[in-house]
mmCIF file with all atom_site columns, C-alpha atoms and ligand atoms in Angstrom:
data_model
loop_
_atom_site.group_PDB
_atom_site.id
_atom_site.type_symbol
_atom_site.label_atom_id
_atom_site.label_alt_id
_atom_site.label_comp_id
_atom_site.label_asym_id
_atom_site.label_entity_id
_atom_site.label_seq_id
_atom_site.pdbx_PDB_ins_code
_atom_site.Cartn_x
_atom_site.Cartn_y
_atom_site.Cartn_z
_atom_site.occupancy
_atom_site.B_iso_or_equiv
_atom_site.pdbx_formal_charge
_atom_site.auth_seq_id
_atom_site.auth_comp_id
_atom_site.auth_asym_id
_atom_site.auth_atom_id
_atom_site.pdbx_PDB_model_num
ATOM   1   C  CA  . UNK A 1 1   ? 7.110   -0.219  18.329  1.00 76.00 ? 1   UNK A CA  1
ATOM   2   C  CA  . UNK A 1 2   ? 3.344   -0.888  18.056  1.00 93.00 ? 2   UNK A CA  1
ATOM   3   C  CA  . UNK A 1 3   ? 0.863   -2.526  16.634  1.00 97.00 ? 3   UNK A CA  1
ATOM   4   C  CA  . UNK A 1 4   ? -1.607  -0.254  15.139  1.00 98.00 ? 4   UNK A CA  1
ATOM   5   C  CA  . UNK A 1 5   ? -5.236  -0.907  14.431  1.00 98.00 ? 5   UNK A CA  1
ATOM   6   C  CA  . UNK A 1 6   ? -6.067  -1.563  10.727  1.00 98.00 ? 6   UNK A CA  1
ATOM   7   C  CA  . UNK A 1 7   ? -8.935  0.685   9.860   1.00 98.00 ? 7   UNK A CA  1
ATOM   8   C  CA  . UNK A 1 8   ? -11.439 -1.685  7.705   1.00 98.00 ? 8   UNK A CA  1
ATOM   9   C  CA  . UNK A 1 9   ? -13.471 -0.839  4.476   1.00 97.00 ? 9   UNK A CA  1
ATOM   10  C  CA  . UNK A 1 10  ? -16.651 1.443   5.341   1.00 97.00 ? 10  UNK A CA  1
ATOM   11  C  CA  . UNK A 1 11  ? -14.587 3.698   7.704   1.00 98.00 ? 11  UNK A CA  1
ATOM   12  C  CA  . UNK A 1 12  ? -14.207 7.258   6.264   1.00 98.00 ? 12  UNK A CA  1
ATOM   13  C  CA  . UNK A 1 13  ? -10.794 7.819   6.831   1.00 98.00 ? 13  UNK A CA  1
ATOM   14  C  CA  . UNK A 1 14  ? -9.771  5.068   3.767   1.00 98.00 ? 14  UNK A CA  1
ATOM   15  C  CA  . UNK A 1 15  ? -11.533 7.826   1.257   1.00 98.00 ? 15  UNK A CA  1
ATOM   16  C  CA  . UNK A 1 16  ? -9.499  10.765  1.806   1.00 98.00 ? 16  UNK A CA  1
ATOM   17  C  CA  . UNK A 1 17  ? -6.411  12.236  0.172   1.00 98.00 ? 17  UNK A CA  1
ATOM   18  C  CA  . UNK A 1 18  ? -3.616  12.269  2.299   1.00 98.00 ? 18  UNK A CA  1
ATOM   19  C  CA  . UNK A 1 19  ? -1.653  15.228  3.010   1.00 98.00 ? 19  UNK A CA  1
ATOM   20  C  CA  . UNK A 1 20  ? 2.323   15.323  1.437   1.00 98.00 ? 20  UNK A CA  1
ATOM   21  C  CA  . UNK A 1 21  ? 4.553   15.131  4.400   1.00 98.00 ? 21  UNK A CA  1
ATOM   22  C  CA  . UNK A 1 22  ? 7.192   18.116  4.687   1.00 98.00 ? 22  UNK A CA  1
ATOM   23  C  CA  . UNK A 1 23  ? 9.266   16.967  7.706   1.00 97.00 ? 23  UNK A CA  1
ATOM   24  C  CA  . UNK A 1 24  ? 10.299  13.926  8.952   1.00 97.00 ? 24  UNK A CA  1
ATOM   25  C  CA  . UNK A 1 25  ? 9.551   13.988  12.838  1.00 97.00 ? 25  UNK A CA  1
ATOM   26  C  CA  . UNK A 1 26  ? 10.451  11.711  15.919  1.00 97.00 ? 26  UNK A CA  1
ATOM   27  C  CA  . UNK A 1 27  ? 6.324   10.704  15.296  1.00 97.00 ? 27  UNK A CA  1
ATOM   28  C  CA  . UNK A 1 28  ? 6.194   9.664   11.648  1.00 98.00 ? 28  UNK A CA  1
ATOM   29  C  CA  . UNK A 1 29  ? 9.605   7.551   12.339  1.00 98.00 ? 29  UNK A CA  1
ATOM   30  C  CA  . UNK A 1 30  ? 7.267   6.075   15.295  1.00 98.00 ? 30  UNK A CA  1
ATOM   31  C  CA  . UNK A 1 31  ? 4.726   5.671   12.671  1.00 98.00 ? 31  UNK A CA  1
ATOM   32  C  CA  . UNK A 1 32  ? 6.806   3.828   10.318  1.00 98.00 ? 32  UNK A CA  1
ATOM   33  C  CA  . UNK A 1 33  ? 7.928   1.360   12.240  1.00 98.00 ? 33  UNK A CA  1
ATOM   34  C  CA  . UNK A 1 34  ? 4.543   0.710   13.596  1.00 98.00 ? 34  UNK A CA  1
ATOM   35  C  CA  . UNK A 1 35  ? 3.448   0.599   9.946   1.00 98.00 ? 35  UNK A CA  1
ATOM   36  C  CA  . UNK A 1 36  ? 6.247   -1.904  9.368   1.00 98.00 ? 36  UNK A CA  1
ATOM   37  C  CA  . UNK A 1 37  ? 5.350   -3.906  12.466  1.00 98.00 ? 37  UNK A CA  1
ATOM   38  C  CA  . UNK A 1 38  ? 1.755   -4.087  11.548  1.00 98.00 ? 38  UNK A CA  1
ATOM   39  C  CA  . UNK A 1 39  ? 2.098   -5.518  8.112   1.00 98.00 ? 39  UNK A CA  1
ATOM   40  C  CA  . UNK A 1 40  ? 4.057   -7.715  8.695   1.00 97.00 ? 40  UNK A CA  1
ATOM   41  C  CA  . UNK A 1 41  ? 1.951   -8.976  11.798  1.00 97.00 ? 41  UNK A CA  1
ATOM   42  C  CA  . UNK A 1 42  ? -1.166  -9.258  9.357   1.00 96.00 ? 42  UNK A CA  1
ATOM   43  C  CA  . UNK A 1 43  ? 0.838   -11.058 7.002   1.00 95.00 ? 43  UNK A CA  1
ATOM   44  C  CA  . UNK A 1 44  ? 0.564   -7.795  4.696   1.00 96.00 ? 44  UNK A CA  1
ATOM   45  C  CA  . UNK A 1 45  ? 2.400   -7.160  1.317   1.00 97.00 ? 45  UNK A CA  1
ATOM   46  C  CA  . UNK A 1 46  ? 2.000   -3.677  2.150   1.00 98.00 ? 46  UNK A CA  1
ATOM   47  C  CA  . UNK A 1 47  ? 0.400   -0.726  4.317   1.00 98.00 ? 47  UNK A CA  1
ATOM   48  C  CA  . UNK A 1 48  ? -0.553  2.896   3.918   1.00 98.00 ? 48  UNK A CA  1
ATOM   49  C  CA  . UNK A 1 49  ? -0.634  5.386   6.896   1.00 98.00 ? 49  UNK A CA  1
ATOM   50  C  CA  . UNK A 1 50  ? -4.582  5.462   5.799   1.00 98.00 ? 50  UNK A CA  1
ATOM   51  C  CA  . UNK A 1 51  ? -4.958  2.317   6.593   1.00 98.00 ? 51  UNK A CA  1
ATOM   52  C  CA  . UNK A 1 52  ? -3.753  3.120   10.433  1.00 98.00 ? 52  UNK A CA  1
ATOM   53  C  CA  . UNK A 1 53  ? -5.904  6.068   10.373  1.00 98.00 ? 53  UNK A CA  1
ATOM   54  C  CA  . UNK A 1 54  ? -3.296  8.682   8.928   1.00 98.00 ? 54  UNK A CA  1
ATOM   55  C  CA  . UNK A 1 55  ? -3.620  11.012  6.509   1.00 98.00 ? 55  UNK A CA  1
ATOM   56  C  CA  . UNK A 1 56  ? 0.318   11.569  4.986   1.00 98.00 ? 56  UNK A CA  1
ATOM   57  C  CA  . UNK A 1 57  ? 1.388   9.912   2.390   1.00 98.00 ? 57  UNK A CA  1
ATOM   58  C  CA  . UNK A 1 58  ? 3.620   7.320   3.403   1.00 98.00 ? 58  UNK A CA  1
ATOM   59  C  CA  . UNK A 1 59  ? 3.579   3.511   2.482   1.00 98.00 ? 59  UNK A CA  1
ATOM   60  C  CA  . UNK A 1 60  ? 5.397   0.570   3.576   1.00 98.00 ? 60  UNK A CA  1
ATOM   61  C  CA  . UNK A 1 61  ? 6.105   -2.628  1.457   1.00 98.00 ? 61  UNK A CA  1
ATOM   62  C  CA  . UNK A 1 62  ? 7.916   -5.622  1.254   1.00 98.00 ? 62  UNK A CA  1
ATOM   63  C  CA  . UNK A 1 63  ? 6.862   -8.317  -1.183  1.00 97.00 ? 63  UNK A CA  1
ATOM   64  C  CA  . UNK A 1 64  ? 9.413   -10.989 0.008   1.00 96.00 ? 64  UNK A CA  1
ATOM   65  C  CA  . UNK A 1 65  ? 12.702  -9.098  -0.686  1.00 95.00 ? 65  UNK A CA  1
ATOM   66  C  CA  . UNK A 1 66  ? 12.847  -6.495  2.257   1.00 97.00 ? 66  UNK A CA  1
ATOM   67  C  CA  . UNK A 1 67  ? 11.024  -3.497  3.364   1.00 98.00 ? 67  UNK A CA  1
ATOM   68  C  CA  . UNK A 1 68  ? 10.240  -0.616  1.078   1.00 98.00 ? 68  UNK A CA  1
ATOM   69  C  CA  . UNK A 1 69  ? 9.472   2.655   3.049   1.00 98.00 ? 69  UNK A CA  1
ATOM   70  C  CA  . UNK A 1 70  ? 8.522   5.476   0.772   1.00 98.00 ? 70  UNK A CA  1
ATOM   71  C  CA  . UNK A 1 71  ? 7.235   9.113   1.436   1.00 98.00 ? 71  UNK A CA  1
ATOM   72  C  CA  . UNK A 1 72  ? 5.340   11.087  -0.509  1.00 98.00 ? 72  UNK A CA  1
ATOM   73  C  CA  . UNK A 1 73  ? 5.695   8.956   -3.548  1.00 98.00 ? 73  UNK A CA  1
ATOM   74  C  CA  . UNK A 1 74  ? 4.621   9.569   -7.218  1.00 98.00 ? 74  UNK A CA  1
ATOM   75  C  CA  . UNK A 1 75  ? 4.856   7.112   -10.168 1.00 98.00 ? 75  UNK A CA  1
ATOM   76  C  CA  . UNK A 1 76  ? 6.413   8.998   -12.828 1.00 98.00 ? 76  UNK A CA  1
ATOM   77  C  CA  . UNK A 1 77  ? 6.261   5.687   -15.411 1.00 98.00 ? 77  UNK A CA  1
ATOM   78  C  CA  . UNK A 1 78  ? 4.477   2.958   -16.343 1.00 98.00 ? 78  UNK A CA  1
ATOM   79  C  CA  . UNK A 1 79  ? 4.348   -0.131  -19.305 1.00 98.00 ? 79  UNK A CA  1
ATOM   80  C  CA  . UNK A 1 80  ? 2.128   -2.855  -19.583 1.00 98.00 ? 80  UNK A CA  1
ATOM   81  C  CA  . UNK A 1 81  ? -0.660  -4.813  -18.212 1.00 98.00 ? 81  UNK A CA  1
ATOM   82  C  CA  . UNK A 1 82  ? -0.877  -7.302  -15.605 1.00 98.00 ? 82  UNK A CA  1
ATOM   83  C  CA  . UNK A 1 83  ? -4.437  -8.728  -14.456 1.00 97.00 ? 83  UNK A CA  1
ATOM   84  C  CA  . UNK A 1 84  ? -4.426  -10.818 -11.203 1.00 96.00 ? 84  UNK A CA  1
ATOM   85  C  CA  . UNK A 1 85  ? -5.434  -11.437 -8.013  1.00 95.00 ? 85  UNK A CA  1
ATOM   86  C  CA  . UNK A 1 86  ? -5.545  -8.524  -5.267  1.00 96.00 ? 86  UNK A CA  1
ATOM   87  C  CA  . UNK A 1 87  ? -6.549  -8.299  -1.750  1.00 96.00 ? 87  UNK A CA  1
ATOM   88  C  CA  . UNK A 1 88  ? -6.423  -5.854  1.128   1.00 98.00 ? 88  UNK A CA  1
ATOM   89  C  CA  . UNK A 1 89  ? -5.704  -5.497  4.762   1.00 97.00 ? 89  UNK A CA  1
ATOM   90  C  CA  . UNK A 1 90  ? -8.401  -3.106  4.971   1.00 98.00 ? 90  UNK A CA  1
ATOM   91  C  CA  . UNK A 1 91  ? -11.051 -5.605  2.848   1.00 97.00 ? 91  UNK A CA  1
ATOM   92  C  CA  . UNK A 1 92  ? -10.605 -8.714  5.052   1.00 95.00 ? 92  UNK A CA  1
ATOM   93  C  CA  . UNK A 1 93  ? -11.383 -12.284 3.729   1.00 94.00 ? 93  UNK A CA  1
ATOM   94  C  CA  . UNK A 1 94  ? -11.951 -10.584 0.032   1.00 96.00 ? 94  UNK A CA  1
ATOM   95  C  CA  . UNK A 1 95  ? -10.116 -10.619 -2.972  1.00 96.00 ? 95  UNK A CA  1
ATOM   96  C  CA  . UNK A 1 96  ? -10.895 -9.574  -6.938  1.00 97.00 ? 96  UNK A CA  1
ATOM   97  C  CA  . UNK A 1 97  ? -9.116  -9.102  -10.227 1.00 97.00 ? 97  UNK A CA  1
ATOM   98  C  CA  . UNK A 1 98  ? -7.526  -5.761  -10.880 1.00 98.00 ? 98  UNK A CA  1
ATOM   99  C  CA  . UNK A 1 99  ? -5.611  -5.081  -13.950 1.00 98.00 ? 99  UNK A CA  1
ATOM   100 C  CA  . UNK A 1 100 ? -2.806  -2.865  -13.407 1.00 98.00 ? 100 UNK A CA  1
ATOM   101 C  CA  . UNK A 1 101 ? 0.505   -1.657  -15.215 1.00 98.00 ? 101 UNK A CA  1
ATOM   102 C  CA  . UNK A 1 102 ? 2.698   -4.742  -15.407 1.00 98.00 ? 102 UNK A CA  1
ATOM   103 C  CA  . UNK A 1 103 ? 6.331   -1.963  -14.431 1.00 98.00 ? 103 UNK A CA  1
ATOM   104 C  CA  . UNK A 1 104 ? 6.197   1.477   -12.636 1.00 98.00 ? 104 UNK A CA  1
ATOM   105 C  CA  . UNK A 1 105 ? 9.035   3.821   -12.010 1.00 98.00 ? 105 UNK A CA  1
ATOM   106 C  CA  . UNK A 1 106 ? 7.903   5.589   -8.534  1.00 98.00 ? 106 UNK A CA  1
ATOM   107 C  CA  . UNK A 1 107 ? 9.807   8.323   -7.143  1.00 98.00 ? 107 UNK A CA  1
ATOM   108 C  CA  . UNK A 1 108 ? 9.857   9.141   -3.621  1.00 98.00 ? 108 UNK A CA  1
ATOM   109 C  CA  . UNK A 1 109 ? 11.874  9.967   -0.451  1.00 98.00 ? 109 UNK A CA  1
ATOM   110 C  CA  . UNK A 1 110 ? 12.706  7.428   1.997   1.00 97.00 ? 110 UNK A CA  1
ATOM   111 C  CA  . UNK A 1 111 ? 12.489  7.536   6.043   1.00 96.00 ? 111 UNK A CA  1
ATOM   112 C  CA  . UNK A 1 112 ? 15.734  10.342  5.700   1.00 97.00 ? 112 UNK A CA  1
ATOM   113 C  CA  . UNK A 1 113 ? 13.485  12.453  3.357   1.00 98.00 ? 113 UNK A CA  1
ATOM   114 C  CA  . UNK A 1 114 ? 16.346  11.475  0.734   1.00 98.00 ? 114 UNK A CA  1
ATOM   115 C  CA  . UNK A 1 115 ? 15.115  11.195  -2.772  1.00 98.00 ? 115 UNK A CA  1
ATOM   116 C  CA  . UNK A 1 116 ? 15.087  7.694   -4.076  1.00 98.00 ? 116 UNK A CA  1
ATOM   117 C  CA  . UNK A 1 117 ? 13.494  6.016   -7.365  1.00 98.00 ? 117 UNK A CA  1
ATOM   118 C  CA  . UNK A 1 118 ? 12.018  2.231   -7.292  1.00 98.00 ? 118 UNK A CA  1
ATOM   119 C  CA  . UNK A 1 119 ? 11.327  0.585   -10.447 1.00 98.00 ? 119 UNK A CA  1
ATOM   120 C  CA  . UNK A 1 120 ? 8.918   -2.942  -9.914  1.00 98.00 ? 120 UNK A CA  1
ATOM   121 C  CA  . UNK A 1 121 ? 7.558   -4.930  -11.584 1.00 98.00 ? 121 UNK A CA  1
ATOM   122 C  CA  . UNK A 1 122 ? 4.647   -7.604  -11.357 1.00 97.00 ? 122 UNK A CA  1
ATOM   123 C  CA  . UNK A 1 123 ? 4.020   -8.149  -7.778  1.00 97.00 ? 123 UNK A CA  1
ATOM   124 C  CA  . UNK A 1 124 ? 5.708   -4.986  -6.995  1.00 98.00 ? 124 UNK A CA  1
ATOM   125 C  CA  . UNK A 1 125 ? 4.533   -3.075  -9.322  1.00 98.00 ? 125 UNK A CA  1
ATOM   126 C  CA  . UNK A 1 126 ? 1.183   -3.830  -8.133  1.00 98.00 ? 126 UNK A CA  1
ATOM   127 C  CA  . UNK A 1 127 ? 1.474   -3.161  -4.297  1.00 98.00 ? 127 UNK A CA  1
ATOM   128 C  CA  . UNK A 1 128 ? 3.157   0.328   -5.654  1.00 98.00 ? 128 UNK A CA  1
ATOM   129 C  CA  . UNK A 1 129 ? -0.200  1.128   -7.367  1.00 98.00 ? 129 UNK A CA  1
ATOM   130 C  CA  . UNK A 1 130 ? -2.474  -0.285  -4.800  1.00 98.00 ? 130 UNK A CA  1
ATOM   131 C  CA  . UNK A 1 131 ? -0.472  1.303   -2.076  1.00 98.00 ? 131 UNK A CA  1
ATOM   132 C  CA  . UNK A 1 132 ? -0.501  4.955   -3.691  1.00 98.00 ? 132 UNK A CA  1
ATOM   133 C  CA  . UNK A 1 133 ? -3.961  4.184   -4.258  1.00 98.00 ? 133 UNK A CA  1
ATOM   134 C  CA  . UNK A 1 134 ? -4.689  4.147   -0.876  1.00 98.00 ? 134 UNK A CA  1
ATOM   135 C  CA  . UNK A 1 135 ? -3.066  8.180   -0.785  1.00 98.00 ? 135 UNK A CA  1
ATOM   136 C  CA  . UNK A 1 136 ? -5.805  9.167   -2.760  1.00 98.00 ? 136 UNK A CA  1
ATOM   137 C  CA  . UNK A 1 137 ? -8.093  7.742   -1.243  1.00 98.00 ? 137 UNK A CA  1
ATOM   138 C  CA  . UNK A 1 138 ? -8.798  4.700   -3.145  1.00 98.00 ? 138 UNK A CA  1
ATOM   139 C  CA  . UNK A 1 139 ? -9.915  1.253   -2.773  1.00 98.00 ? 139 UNK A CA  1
ATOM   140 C  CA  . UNK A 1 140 ? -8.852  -1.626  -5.083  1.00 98.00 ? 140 UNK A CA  1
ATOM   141 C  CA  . UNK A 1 141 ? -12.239 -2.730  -4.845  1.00 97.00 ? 141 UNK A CA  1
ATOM   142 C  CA  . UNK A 1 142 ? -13.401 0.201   -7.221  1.00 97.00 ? 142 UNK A CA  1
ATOM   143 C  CA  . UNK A 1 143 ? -10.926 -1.569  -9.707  1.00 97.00 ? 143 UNK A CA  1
ATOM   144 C  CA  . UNK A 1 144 ? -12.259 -5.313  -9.653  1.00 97.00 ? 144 UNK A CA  1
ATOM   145 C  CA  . UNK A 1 145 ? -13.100 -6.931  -13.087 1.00 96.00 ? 145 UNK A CA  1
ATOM   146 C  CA  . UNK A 1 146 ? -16.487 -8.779  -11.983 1.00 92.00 ? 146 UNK A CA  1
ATOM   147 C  CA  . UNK A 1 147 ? -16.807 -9.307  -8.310  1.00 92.00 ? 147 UNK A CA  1
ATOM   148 C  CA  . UNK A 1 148 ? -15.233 -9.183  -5.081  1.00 94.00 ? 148 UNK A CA  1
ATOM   149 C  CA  . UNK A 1 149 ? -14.492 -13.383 -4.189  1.00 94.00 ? 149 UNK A CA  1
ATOM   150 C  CA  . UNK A 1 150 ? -14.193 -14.573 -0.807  1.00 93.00 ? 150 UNK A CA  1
ATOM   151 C  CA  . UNK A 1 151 ? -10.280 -15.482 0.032   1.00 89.00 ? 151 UNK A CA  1
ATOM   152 C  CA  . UNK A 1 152 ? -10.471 -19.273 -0.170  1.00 79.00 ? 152 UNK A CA  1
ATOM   153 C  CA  . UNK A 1 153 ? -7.528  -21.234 1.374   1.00 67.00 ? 153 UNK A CA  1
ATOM   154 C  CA  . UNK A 1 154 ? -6.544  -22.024 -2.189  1.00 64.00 ? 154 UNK A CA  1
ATOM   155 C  CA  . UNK A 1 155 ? -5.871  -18.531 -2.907  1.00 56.00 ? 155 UNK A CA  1
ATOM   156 C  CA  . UNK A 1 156 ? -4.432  -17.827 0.505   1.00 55.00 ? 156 UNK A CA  1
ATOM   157 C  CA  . UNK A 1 157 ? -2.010  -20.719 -0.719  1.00 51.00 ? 157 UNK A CA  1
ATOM   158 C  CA  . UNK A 1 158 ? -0.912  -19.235 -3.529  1.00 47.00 ? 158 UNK A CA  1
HETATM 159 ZN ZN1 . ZN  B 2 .   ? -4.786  -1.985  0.545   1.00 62.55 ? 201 ZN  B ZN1 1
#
């Protein structure tokens, strides 16, 4: 395992669409853990291949109860409303407001290419939607209510 270099707002590769992934190979598994190992390095709720510089849709999470590896996933649900506090490995020392859906059902297929189904909600729910941003190229910064704040050690606290 690896670390892998966090690509940073500004670099090109964070706006495109990743590609669906059709096989798992010996290379993504590579790329997984790597993913894995460099979130939780940066202290990360969660990573997309993107963000590493690769264009398939995979994402990585853990919010405090385990890793969540997920391929090619798609939320198929979604209830509520939920405005807080969001940041990004790939927008260092900044953080904003995003409103998202307070639940979403994703569906998915895990490291095996198995399908599985992962319902969150609050902090989960948002790294799912921040995460599968990141597939389509997005940035939560597009999504901020008012402006982009600096990360404060108060909010790094929280
Ligand atoms: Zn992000």
């Amino acid at each position: 395992m690896a670390l892998r270099t966090i690509r940073e707002i500004g670099d090109d590769v964070l706006k495109k669409p990743c590609k669906e992934v059709k096989e798992m190979t010996g290379r993504l598994k590579v790329l997984i853990d790597d993913m894995l190992e460099t979130m939780y390095d940066a202290d990360g709720v969660g990573l997309a291949a993107p963000q590493v510089g690769i264009l398939k849709r995979i994402v990585v999470i853990d919010v405090g109860d385990g890793p969540i590896v997920l391929v090619n996933p798609k939320i198929v649900a979604t209830d509520g409303e939920q405005t807080g506090q969001e940041g990004c490995l790939s927008v260092p020392g900044k953080c904003g407001d995003v409103t998202r859906p307070n639940y979403v059902k994703v569906v998915a297929l895990n490291e095996e290419m198995e399908p599985v189904e992962i319902e969150g909600t609050e902090l989960l729910a948002r790294a799912l939607c921040h995460e599968i941003d990141h597939l389509d190229g997005h940035l939560f910064v597009e999504k901020v209510i008012g402006k982009l704040r600096e990360v404060t050690y108060e909010d790094e606290e929280e």
